[in-house]
Amino acid sequence: IGVSVLLILSAVWYRSTIRDLAEAESEENRESKAPFFSRYPRFAVFLFGMAFLCVSHGLLCNFMFQIMTSRGAGAMEQGIATSISSLVELPIMFGFPFMLKKLRCDKWVRIAGFCMLLKPLLILLANAPGGIYLAQATQSIGYGLWVIGSVNYAERVVDQGESIRAQSYHGSVTTASTVVALSIGGVIIEHLGVQTMLAVSLTCSLLG
């Protein structure tokens, strides 16, 4: 409850900080007749690839218990694996401003996209919980870097006054991809098994 209250207060505070940005949208952008994706076609391609990456990640995260049981493990090992993936993201997220001084945001997004291949690949090859723990540790340079890098990229790649719309598309694709992963993951496991689901996750990451 306490965290939820903080989230509400943060959302209200964030809205007040972006109000001036929204009002500062240029008259040129406001009067533009061209659709958003006609002006930013590469951003549309980015969202397309992002959808596959998020489906890949969603399949792994939401069905980790089934993955663990297929390796002879259980709920305890699932908890350890999940905690590893959460903890390794923190240094990347806190250190991202420093990382931007070394490379541009779009470079980090590309690196994160390629590194998201590691997790499904290593889990697919793992025969024991230890291999899955190793795969979960790669989330620091994969999805952890992707989360913060892609949001920052969505803000930077468009003109002033358009970042809110770009980030809305970003959030919508993330949510829709999660729903797709939840919808198909269980079906694949039920009829084709965990290994096939992992292969689908790897394929989606490759496409992304």
PDB file of C-alpha atoms in Angstrom:
ATOM      1  CA  ILE A   1       0.000   0.000   0.000  1.00  0.00           C
ATOM      2  CA  GLY A   2       2.808   2.368   0.895  1.00  0.00           C
ATOM      3  CA  VAL A   3       4.602   1.784  -2.398  1.00  0.00           C
ATOM      4  CA  SER A   4       1.314   2.275  -4.281  1.00  0.00           C
ATOM      5  CA  VAL A   5       0.796   5.647  -2.579  1.00  0.00           C
ATOM      6  CA  LEU A   6       4.324   6.666  -3.554  1.00  0.00           C
ATOM      7  CA  LEU A   7       3.607   5.616  -7.148  1.00  0.00           C
ATOM      8  CA  ILE A   8       0.477   7.801  -7.228  1.00  0.00           C
ATOM      9  CA  LEU A   9       2.388  10.787  -5.842  1.00  0.00           C
ATOM     10  CA  SER A  10       5.199  10.200  -8.346  1.00  0.00           C
ATOM     11  CA  ALA A  11       2.731  10.084 -11.238  1.00  0.00           C
ATOM     12  CA  VAL A  12       1.150  13.376 -10.135  1.00  0.00           C
ATOM     13  CA  TRP A  13       4.578  14.983  -9.765  1.00  0.00           C
ATOM     14  CA  TYR A  14       5.700  13.674 -13.170  1.00  0.00           C
ATOM     15  CA  ARG A  15       2.568  15.057 -14.815  1.00  0.00           C
ATOM     16  CA  SER A  16       3.316  18.509 -13.422  1.00  0.00           C
ATOM     17  CA  THR A  17       6.886  18.370 -14.741  1.00  0.00           C
ATOM     18  CA  ILE A  18       5.890  17.452 -18.304  1.00  0.00           C
ATOM     19  CA  ARG A  19       2.995  19.913 -18.559  1.00  0.00           C
ATOM     20  CA  ASP A  20       5.318  22.725 -19.639  1.00  0.00           C
ATOM     21  CA  LEU A  21       6.919  20.451 -22.241  1.00  0.00           C
ATOM     22  CA  ALA A  22       3.545  19.552 -23.707  1.00  0.00           C
ATOM     23  CA  GLU A  23       2.524  23.229 -23.837  1.00  0.00           C
ATOM     24  CA  ALA A  24       5.834  24.084 -25.501  1.00  0.00           C
ATOM     25  CA  GLU A  25       5.032  21.940 -28.522  1.00  0.00           C
ATOM     26  CA  SER A  26       5.833  24.009 -31.580  1.00  0.00           C
ATOM     27  CA  GLU A  27       3.068  25.404 -33.794  1.00  0.00           C
ATOM     28  CA  GLU A  28       4.698  23.636 -36.716  1.00  0.00           C
ATOM     29  CA  ASN A  29       4.260  20.230 -35.105  1.00  0.00           C
ATOM     30  CA  ARG A  30       0.765  21.070 -33.980  1.00  0.00           C
ATOM     31  CA  GLU A  31      -0.358  21.996 -37.467  1.00  0.00           C
ATOM     32  CA  SER A  32       1.442  19.140 -39.197  1.00  0.00           C
ATOM     33  CA  LYS A  33      -0.893  16.968 -41.238  1.00  0.00           C
ATOM     34  CA  ALA A  34       1.569  14.107 -41.676  1.00  0.00           C
ATOM     35  CA  PRO A  35       0.909  11.096 -39.436  1.00  0.00           C
ATOM     36  CA  PHE A  36       3.402  10.440 -36.661  1.00  0.00           C
ATOM     37  CA  PHE A  37       4.951   7.347 -38.260  1.00  0.00           C
ATOM     38  CA  SER A  38       5.244   9.058 -41.633  1.00  0.00           C
ATOM     39  CA  ARG A  39       7.533  11.575 -39.993  1.00  0.00           C
ATOM     40  CA  TYR A  40       9.430   8.943 -38.005  1.00  0.00           C
ATOM     41  CA  PRO A  41       9.480   5.759 -40.102  1.00  0.00           C
ATOM     42  CA  ARG A  42      12.601   4.415 -38.387  1.00  0.00           C
ATOM     43  CA  PHE A  43      10.845   4.686 -35.037  1.00  0.00           C
ATOM     44  CA  ALA A  44       8.086   2.466 -36.429  1.00  0.00           C
ATOM     45  CA  VAL A  45      10.735  -0.126 -37.361  1.00  0.00           C
ATOM     46  CA  PHE A  46      12.186   0.215 -33.861  1.00  0.00           C
ATOM     47  CA  LEU A  47       8.769  -0.527 -32.311  1.00  0.00           C
ATOM     48  CA  PHE A  48       8.330  -3.535 -34.598  1.00  0.00           C
ATOM     49  CA  GLY A  49      11.616  -5.038 -33.460  1.00  0.00           C
ATOM     50  CA  MET A  50      10.903  -4.096 -29.863  1.00  0.00           C
ATOM     51  CA  ALA A  51       7.639  -6.068 -29.945  1.00  0.00           C
ATOM     52  CA  PHE A  52       9.518  -9.288 -30.719  1.00  0.00           C
ATOM     53  CA  LEU A  53      12.132  -8.608 -28.032  1.00  0.00           C
ATOM     54  CA  CYS A  54       9.427  -7.995 -25.426  1.00  0.00           C
ATOM     55  CA  VAL A  55       7.552 -11.171 -26.407  1.00  0.00           C
ATOM     56  CA  SER A  56      10.809 -13.101 -26.017  1.00  0.00           C
ATOM     57  CA  HIS A  57      11.407 -11.610 -22.575  1.00  0.00           C
ATOM     58  CA  GLY A  58       7.787 -12.094 -21.526  1.00  0.00           C
ATOM     59  CA  LEU A  59       7.870 -15.792 -22.354  1.00  0.00           C
ATOM     60  CA  LEU A  60      10.901 -16.311 -20.125  1.00  0.00           C
ATOM     61  CA  CYS A  61       9.726 -14.215 -17.182  1.00  0.00           C
ATOM     62  CA  ASN A  62       6.122 -15.355 -16.971  1.00  0.00           C
ATOM     63  CA  PHE A  63       6.858 -19.067 -17.314  1.00  0.00           C
ATOM     64  CA  MET A  64       9.989 -19.333 -15.193  1.00  0.00           C
ATOM     65  CA  PHE A  65       8.356 -21.877 -12.870  1.00  0.00           C
ATOM     66  CA  GLN A  66       7.628 -24.213 -15.778  1.00  0.00           C
ATOM     67  CA  ILE A  67      11.193 -23.702 -17.017  1.00  0.00           C
ATOM     68  CA  MET A  68      12.593 -24.601 -13.601  1.00  0.00           C
ATOM     69  CA  THR A  69      10.440 -27.694 -13.159  1.00  0.00           C
ATOM     70  CA  SER A  70      11.590 -28.920 -16.575  1.00  0.00           C
ATOM     71  CA  ARG A  71      15.143 -28.822 -15.161  1.00  0.00           C
ATOM     72  CA  GLY A  72      14.193 -30.765 -12.035  1.00  0.00           C
ATOM     73  CA  ALA A  73      14.017 -27.692  -9.808  1.00  0.00           C
ATOM     74  CA  GLY A  74      11.162 -25.988  -7.981  1.00  0.00           C
ATOM     75  CA  ALA A  75       9.804 -22.805  -6.414  1.00  0.00           C
ATOM     76  CA  MET A  76      12.952 -22.049  -4.395  1.00  0.00           C
ATOM     77  CA  GLU A  77      15.153 -22.120  -7.508  1.00  0.00           C
ATOM     78  CA  GLN A  78      12.597 -20.008  -9.341  1.00  0.00           C
ATOM     79  CA  GLY A  79      12.818 -17.393  -6.593  1.00  0.00           C
ATOM     80  CA  ILE A  80      16.610 -17.364  -6.747  1.00  0.00           C
ATOM     81  CA  ALA A  81      16.589 -17.022 -10.534  1.00  0.00           C
ATOM     82  CA  THR A  82      14.064 -14.202 -10.443  1.00  0.00           C
ATOM     83  CA  SER A  83      15.964 -12.332  -7.732  1.00  0.00           C
ATOM     84  CA  ILE A  84      19.196 -12.585  -9.727  1.00  0.00           C
ATOM     85  CA  SER A  85      17.593 -11.020 -12.798  1.00  0.00           C
ATOM     86  CA  SER A  86      16.151  -8.199 -10.686  1.00  0.00           C
ATOM     87  CA  LEU A  87      19.344  -7.415  -8.790  1.00  0.00           C
ATOM     88  CA  VAL A  88      21.682  -7.343 -11.781  1.00  0.00           C
ATOM     89  CA  GLU A  89      19.532  -4.660 -13.434  1.00  0.00           C
ATOM     90  CA  LEU A  90      20.094  -2.121 -10.645  1.00  0.00           C
ATOM     91  CA  PRO A  91      23.729  -1.123 -11.400  1.00  0.00           C
ATOM     92  CA  ILE A  92      22.852  -0.569 -15.062  1.00  0.00           C
ATOM     93  CA  MET A  93      19.844   1.574 -14.245  1.00  0.00           C
ATOM     94  CA  PHE A  94      21.658   3.715 -11.699  1.00  0.00           C
ATOM     95  CA  GLY A  95      24.754   3.956 -13.882  1.00  0.00           C
ATOM     96  CA  PHE A  96      23.005   4.783 -17.150  1.00  0.00           C
ATOM     97  CA  PRO A  97      23.656   8.574 -16.977  1.00  0.00           C
ATOM     98  CA  PHE A  98      27.372   7.802 -16.737  1.00  0.00           C
ATOM     99  CA  MET A  99      27.121   5.291 -19.583  1.00  0.00           C
ATOM    100  CA  LEU A 100      25.578   7.956 -21.828  1.00  0.00           C
ATOM    101  CA  LYS A 101      28.800   9.911 -21.514  1.00  0.00           C
ATOM    102  CA  LYS A 102      30.658   6.994 -23.101  1.00  0.00           C
ATOM    103  CA  LEU A 103      28.265   6.063 -25.932  1.00  0.00           C
ATOM    104  CA  ARG A 104      25.145   7.544 -27.508  1.00  0.00           C
ATOM    105  CA  CYS A 105      21.789   6.196 -26.396  1.00  0.00           C
ATOM    106  CA  ASP A 106      21.051   4.507 -29.728  1.00  0.00           C
ATOM    107  CA  LYS A 107      24.313   2.541 -29.419  1.00  0.00           C
ATOM    108  CA  TRP A 108      23.320   1.239 -25.997  1.00  0.00           C
ATOM    109  CA  VAL A 109      19.894   0.269 -27.349  1.00  0.00           C
ATOM    110  CA  ARG A 110      21.522  -1.768 -30.123  1.00  0.00           C
ATOM    111  CA  ILE A 111      23.868  -3.451 -27.653  1.00  0.00           C
ATOM    112  CA  ALA A 112      20.961  -4.297 -25.346  1.00  0.00           C
ATOM    113  CA  GLY A 113      18.920  -5.703 -28.231  1.00  0.00           C
ATOM    114  CA  PHE A 114      21.711  -8.052 -29.271  1.00  0.00           C
ATOM    115  CA  CYS A 115      22.470  -9.053 -25.668  1.00  0.00           C
ATOM    116  CA  MET A 116      18.836 -10.043 -25.159  1.00  0.00           C
ATOM    117  CA  LEU A 117      19.714 -13.071 -27.298  1.00  0.00           C
ATOM    118  CA  LEU A 118      21.887 -14.436 -24.499  1.00  0.00           C
ATOM    119  CA  LYS A 119      19.170 -15.178 -21.973  1.00  0.00           C
ATOM    120  CA  PRO A 120      16.901 -17.439 -24.089  1.00  0.00           C
ATOM    121  CA  LEU A 121      19.943 -19.091 -25.682  1.00  0.00           C
ATOM    122  CA  LEU A 122      21.595 -19.960 -22.360  1.00  0.00           C
ATOM    123  CA  ILE A 123      18.329 -21.122 -20.791  1.00  0.00           C
ATOM    124  CA  LEU A 124      17.667 -23.301 -23.831  1.00  0.00           C
ATOM    125  CA  LEU A 125      21.088 -24.916 -23.417  1.00  0.00           C
ATOM    126  CA  ALA A 126      20.932 -25.184 -19.611  1.00  0.00           C
ATOM    127  CA  ASN A 127      20.471 -28.629 -18.070  1.00  0.00           C
ATOM    128  CA  ALA A 128      20.457 -27.536 -14.425  1.00  0.00           C
ATOM    129  CA  PRO A 129      19.407 -24.532 -12.310  1.00  0.00           C
ATOM    130  CA  GLY A 130      22.985 -23.207 -12.316  1.00  0.00           C
ATOM    131  CA  GLY A 131      22.837 -22.645 -16.050  1.00  0.00           C
ATOM    132  CA  ILE A 132      19.599 -20.732 -15.667  1.00  0.00           C
ATOM    133  CA  TYR A 133      21.150 -18.578 -12.934  1.00  0.00           C
ATOM    134  CA  LEU A 134      23.929 -17.690 -15.358  1.00  0.00           C
ATOM    135  CA  ALA A 135      21.378 -16.850 -18.045  1.00  0.00           C
ATOM    136  CA  GLN A 136      19.468 -14.633 -15.619  1.00  0.00           C
ATOM    137  CA  ALA A 137      22.657 -12.698 -14.844  1.00  0.00           C
ATOM    138  CA  THR A 138      22.874 -11.605 -18.497  1.00  0.00           C
ATOM    139  CA  GLN A 139      19.740  -9.518 -17.937  1.00  0.00           C
ATOM    140  CA  SER A 140      21.995  -6.690 -16.741  1.00  0.00           C
ATOM    141  CA  ILE A 141      23.284  -6.064 -20.271  1.00  0.00           C
ATOM    142  CA  GLY A 142      20.109  -7.342 -21.928  1.00  0.00           C
ATOM    143  CA  TYR A 143      16.641  -6.423 -20.789  1.00  0.00           C
ATOM    144  CA  GLY A 144      17.870  -4.250 -17.906  1.00  0.00           C
ATOM    145  CA  LEU A 145      19.820  -2.062 -20.294  1.00  0.00           C
ATOM    146  CA  TRP A 146      17.019  -2.259 -22.858  1.00  0.00           C
ATOM    147  CA  VAL A 147      14.357  -0.957 -20.459  1.00  0.00           C
ATOM    148  CA  ILE A 148      16.115   2.256 -19.558  1.00  0.00           C
ATOM    149  CA  GLY A 149      17.868   2.727 -22.916  1.00  0.00           C
ATOM    150  CA  SER A 150      14.776   2.311 -25.087  1.00  0.00           C
ATOM    151  CA  VAL A 151      12.710   4.743 -23.015  1.00  0.00           C
ATOM    152  CA  ASN A 152      15.498   7.306 -23.282  1.00  0.00           C
ATOM    153  CA  TYR A 153      15.784   6.620 -27.019  1.00  0.00           C
ATOM    154  CA  ALA A 154      12.043   7.141 -27.527  1.00  0.00           C
ATOM    155  CA  GLU A 155      12.409  10.590 -25.999  1.00  0.00           C
ATOM    156  CA  ARG A 156      15.496  11.609 -27.976  1.00  0.00           C
ATOM    157  CA  VAL A 157      14.623  10.312 -31.446  1.00  0.00           C
ATOM    158  CA  VAL A 158      11.657  12.638 -32.014  1.00  0.00           C
ATOM    159  CA  ASP A 159      11.294  16.402 -32.133  1.00  0.00           C
ATOM    160  CA  GLN A 160      10.498  18.541 -29.121  1.00  0.00           C
ATOM    161  CA  GLY A 161       6.885  18.140 -28.092  1.00  0.00           C
ATOM    162  CA  GLU A 162       6.603  14.649 -29.591  1.00  0.00           C
ATOM    163  CA  SER A 163       8.385  12.672 -26.895  1.00  0.00           C
ATOM    164  CA  ILE A 164       5.225  12.021 -24.891  1.00  0.00           C
ATOM    165  CA  ARG A 165       3.557  10.431 -27.904  1.00  0.00           C
ATOM    166  CA  ALA A 166       6.679   8.393 -28.694  1.00  0.00           C
ATOM    167  CA  GLN A 167       6.880   7.075 -25.145  1.00  0.00           C
ATOM    168  CA  SER A 168       3.155   6.282 -25.220  1.00  0.00           C
ATOM    169  CA  TYR A 169       3.725   4.083 -28.279  1.00  0.00           C
ATOM    170  CA  HIS A 170       6.697   2.543 -26.480  1.00  0.00           C
ATOM    171  CA  GLY A 171       4.585   1.691 -23.436  1.00  0.00           C
ATOM    172  CA  SER A 172       1.725   0.379 -25.557  1.00  0.00           C
ATOM    173  CA  VAL A 173       4.001  -1.993 -27.474  1.00  0.00           C
ATOM    174  CA  THR A 174       5.511  -3.237 -24.203  1.00  0.00           C
ATOM    175  CA  THR A 175       2.073  -3.955 -22.739  1.00  0.00           C
ATOM    176  CA  ALA A 176       0.710  -5.569 -25.904  1.00  0.00           C
ATOM    177  CA  SER A 177       3.795  -7.779 -26.202  1.00  0.00           C
ATOM    178  CA  THR A 178       3.405  -8.935 -22.615  1.00  0.00           C
ATOM    179  CA  VAL A 179      -0.215  -9.891 -23.297  1.00  0.00           C
ATOM    180  CA  VAL A 180       0.862 -11.829 -26.406  1.00  0.00           C
ATOM    181  CA  ALA A 181       3.544 -13.688 -24.412  1.00  0.00           C
ATOM    182  CA  LEU A 182       1.051 -14.569 -21.685  1.00  0.00           C
ATOM    183  CA  SER A 183      -1.470 -15.731 -24.268  1.00  0.00           C
ATOM    184  CA  ILE A 184       0.775 -18.040 -26.266  1.00  0.00           C
ATOM    185  CA  GLY A 185       3.326 -19.243 -23.711  1.00  0.00           C
ATOM    186  CA  GLY A 186       1.050 -21.599 -21.823  1.00  0.00           C
ATOM    187  CA  VAL A 187      -0.430 -22.994 -25.022  1.00  0.00           C
ATOM    188  CA  ILE A 188       3.022 -23.760 -26.422  1.00  0.00           C
ATOM    189  CA  ILE A 189       4.137 -25.448 -23.189  1.00  0.00           C
ATOM    190  CA  GLU A 190       0.928 -27.470 -22.922  1.00  0.00           C
ATOM    191  CA  HIS A 191       1.087 -28.856 -26.458  1.00  0.00           C
ATOM    192  CA  LEU A 192       4.756 -28.688 -27.451  1.00  0.00           C
ATOM    193  CA  GLY A 193       6.757 -28.460 -24.232  1.00  0.00           C
ATOM    194  CA  VAL A 194       9.096 -26.034 -22.487  1.00  0.00           C
ATOM    195  CA  GLN A 195      11.968 -26.489 -24.942  1.00  0.00           C
ATOM    196  CA  THR A 196       9.760 -25.412 -27.841  1.00  0.00           C
ATOM    197  CA  MET A 197       8.638 -22.359 -25.892  1.00  0.00           C
ATOM    198  CA  LEU A 198      12.283 -21.479 -25.267  1.00  0.00           C
ATOM    199  CA  ALA A 199      13.018 -21.935 -28.979  1.00  0.00           C
ATOM    200  CA  VAL A 200      10.143 -19.563 -29.796  1.00  0.00           C
ATOM    201  CA  SER A 201      11.573 -17.034 -27.321  1.00  0.00           C
ATOM    202  CA  LEU A 202      14.991 -17.291 -28.955  1.00  0.00           C
ATOM    203  CA  THR A 203      13.459 -16.897 -32.424  1.00  0.00           C
ATOM    204  CA  CYS A 204      11.555 -13.790 -31.325  1.00  0.00           C
ATOM    205  CA  SER A 205      14.740 -12.273 -29.916  1.00  0.00           C
ATOM    206  CA  LEU A 206      16.550 -12.980 -33.180  1.00  0.00           C
ATOM    207  CA  LEU A 207      13.762 -11.312 -35.169  1.00  0.00           C
ATOM    208  CA  GLY A 208      13.804  -8.370 -32.779  1.00  0.00           C
TER     209      GLY A 208
END
